[in-house]
Amino acid sequence: MTRWLRSYWAQDGTWFYFEVGTDGCVTRQIELQGPLEKPVAAASLAEWTAAQQAGALADYEATFGATAEVPVHEWDAHEPQDLTAQEFETVWLTARAICRAKARAHSTRET
């Protein structure tokens, strides 16, 4: 069963939102930093894998980041809060749009 949850890492001032598959592995991950909760990552494991196979991993990670590699049940000091699928999806869509816009702005500045 898929689960959606979030955790706050106070030392980094970061909220992490996770979609977790039945095996405990993260399938999608969002990172929101600082008091303004600025999106810095919105990564999909399936997309990350496809980018790796296509030789485009650096571009993918520069735009969307990566997902956690260790299954959730192996994490230390992790006290997640459960979310609904809709709560996760709302944050996901916003974070993805912001990550894409930042990538476009960055590539425009380089030309």
Short mmCIF file of C-alpha atoms in Angstrom, two decimals:
data_model
loop_
_atom_site.label_atom_id
_atom_site.label_comp_id
_atom_site.label_asym_id
_atom_site.label_seq_id
_atom_site.Cartn_x
_atom_site.Cartn_y
_atom_site.Cartn_z
CA MET A 1 0.00 0.00 0.00
CA THR A 2 1.30 3.44 -0.92
CA ARG A 3 1.76 5.91 1.94
CA TRP A 4 2.29 9.64 1.98
CA LEU A 5 4.06 11.35 4.84
CA ARG A 6 6.21 14.27 5.82
CA SER A 7 9.01 14.87 8.30
CA TYR A 8 10.80 17.95 9.52
CA TRP A 9 14.57 18.02 9.93
CA ALA A 10 15.16 20.96 12.28
CA GLN A 11 18.95 20.96 11.81
CA ASP A 12 18.45 21.73 8.10
CA GLY A 13 15.21 23.67 8.44
CA THR A 14 13.71 21.38 5.82
CA TRP A 15 10.36 19.67 5.38
CA PHE A 16 10.58 16.39 3.49
CA TYR A 17 7.45 14.99 1.85
CA PHE A 18 7.52 11.36 0.76
CA GLU A 19 5.44 8.98 -1.27
CA VAL A 20 6.45 5.51 -0.13
CA GLY A 21 5.72 2.23 -1.92
CA THR A 22 4.79 -1.07 -0.31
CA ASP A 23 8.47 -2.03 -0.07
CA GLY A 24 9.24 1.06 2.04
CA CYS A 25 11.20 2.76 -0.74
CA VAL A 26 10.57 6.39 -1.61
CA THR A 27 8.90 6.74 -5.02
CA ARG A 28 8.53 10.54 -4.94
CA GLN A 29 10.16 13.12 -2.68
CA ILE A 30 9.75 16.85 -2.10
CA GLU A 31 12.07 19.09 -0.09
CA LEU A 32 10.96 22.50 1.18
CA GLN A 33 13.67 24.64 2.82
CA GLY A 34 13.60 27.49 5.25
CA PRO A 35 10.84 29.49 6.86
CA LEU A 36 9.32 30.24 3.44
CA GLU A 37 9.34 26.50 2.60
CA LYS A 38 11.07 27.08 -0.74
CA PRO A 39 10.93 23.97 -2.97
CA VAL A 40 14.44 22.70 -3.69
CA ALA A 41 13.55 19.18 -4.87
CA ALA A 42 10.58 17.32 -6.32
CA ALA A 43 11.99 14.03 -7.58
CA SER A 44 10.41 10.84 -8.87
CA LEU A 45 12.29 7.53 -8.60
CA ALA A 46 10.84 6.36 -11.95
CA GLU A 47 11.96 9.56 -13.68
CA TRP A 48 15.37 9.44 -11.98
CA THR A 49 15.87 5.86 -13.20
CA ALA A 50 14.82 6.80 -16.74
CA ALA A 51 17.18 9.78 -16.73
CA GLN A 52 20.02 7.60 -15.51
CA GLN A 53 19.40 5.07 -18.29
CA ALA A 54 19.24 7.88 -20.88
CA GLY A 55 22.49 9.45 -19.70
CA ALA A 56 20.69 12.59 -18.53
CA LEU A 57 20.94 12.13 -14.77
CA ALA A 58 22.90 15.33 -14.11
CA ASP A 59 20.23 17.42 -15.85
CA TYR A 60 17.43 15.65 -13.99
CA GLU A 61 19.08 16.09 -10.58
CA ALA A 62 19.89 19.74 -11.32
CA THR A 63 16.19 20.35 -11.96
CA PHE A 64 14.39 17.98 -9.58
CA GLY A 65 16.93 16.49 -7.16
CA ALA A 66 16.80 12.81 -6.17
CA THR A 67 14.86 10.51 -3.87
CA ALA A 68 16.16 8.88 -0.71
CA GLU A 69 17.95 5.61 -1.44
CA VAL A 70 17.38 3.89 1.89
CA PRO A 71 13.92 2.45 2.71
CA VAL A 72 11.94 4.49 5.25
CA HIS A 73 11.96 1.75 7.90
CA GLU A 74 15.77 2.00 8.09
CA TRP A 75 15.86 5.72 8.91
CA ASP A 76 17.00 6.95 12.32
CA ALA A 77 15.29 9.77 14.23
CA HIS A 78 12.43 9.83 11.80
CA GLU A 79 8.99 10.77 13.13
CA PRO A 80 6.75 11.10 10.08
CA GLN A 81 3.33 12.66 9.95
CA ASP A 82 0.84 10.88 7.72
CA LEU A 83 -0.64 12.79 4.78
CA THR A 84 -3.48 12.08 2.43
CA ALA A 85 -2.73 11.48 -1.24
CA GLN A 86 -4.38 14.83 -2.04
CA GLU A 87 -2.24 16.73 0.49
CA PHE A 88 0.91 15.23 -1.04
CA GLU A 89 -0.26 15.86 -4.60
CA THR A 90 -0.99 19.53 -3.92
CA VAL A 91 2.54 20.13 -2.62
CA TRP A 92 4.00 17.96 -5.42
CA LEU A 93 2.40 19.96 -8.22
CA THR A 94 3.50 23.28 -6.76
CA ALA A 95 7.07 22.10 -6.08
CA ARG A 96 7.42 20.60 -9.58
CA ALA A 97 6.27 23.83 -11.22
CA ILE A 98 8.75 25.88 -9.18
CA CYS A 99 11.64 23.47 -9.91
CA ARG A 100 10.86 23.61 -13.65
CA ALA A 101 10.65 27.41 -13.61
CA LYS A 102 14.00 27.71 -11.80
CA ALA A 103 15.60 25.34 -14.33
CA ARG A 104 14.21 27.38 -17.25
CA ALA A 105 15.40 30.65 -15.69
CA HIS A 106 18.85 29.16 -15.11
CA SER A 107 19.16 27.90 -18.69
CA THR A 108 17.99 31.27 -20.05
CA ARG A 109 20.69 33.09 -18.06
CA GLU A 110 23.37 30.76 -19.47
CA THR A 111 22.58 31.62 -23.10
#
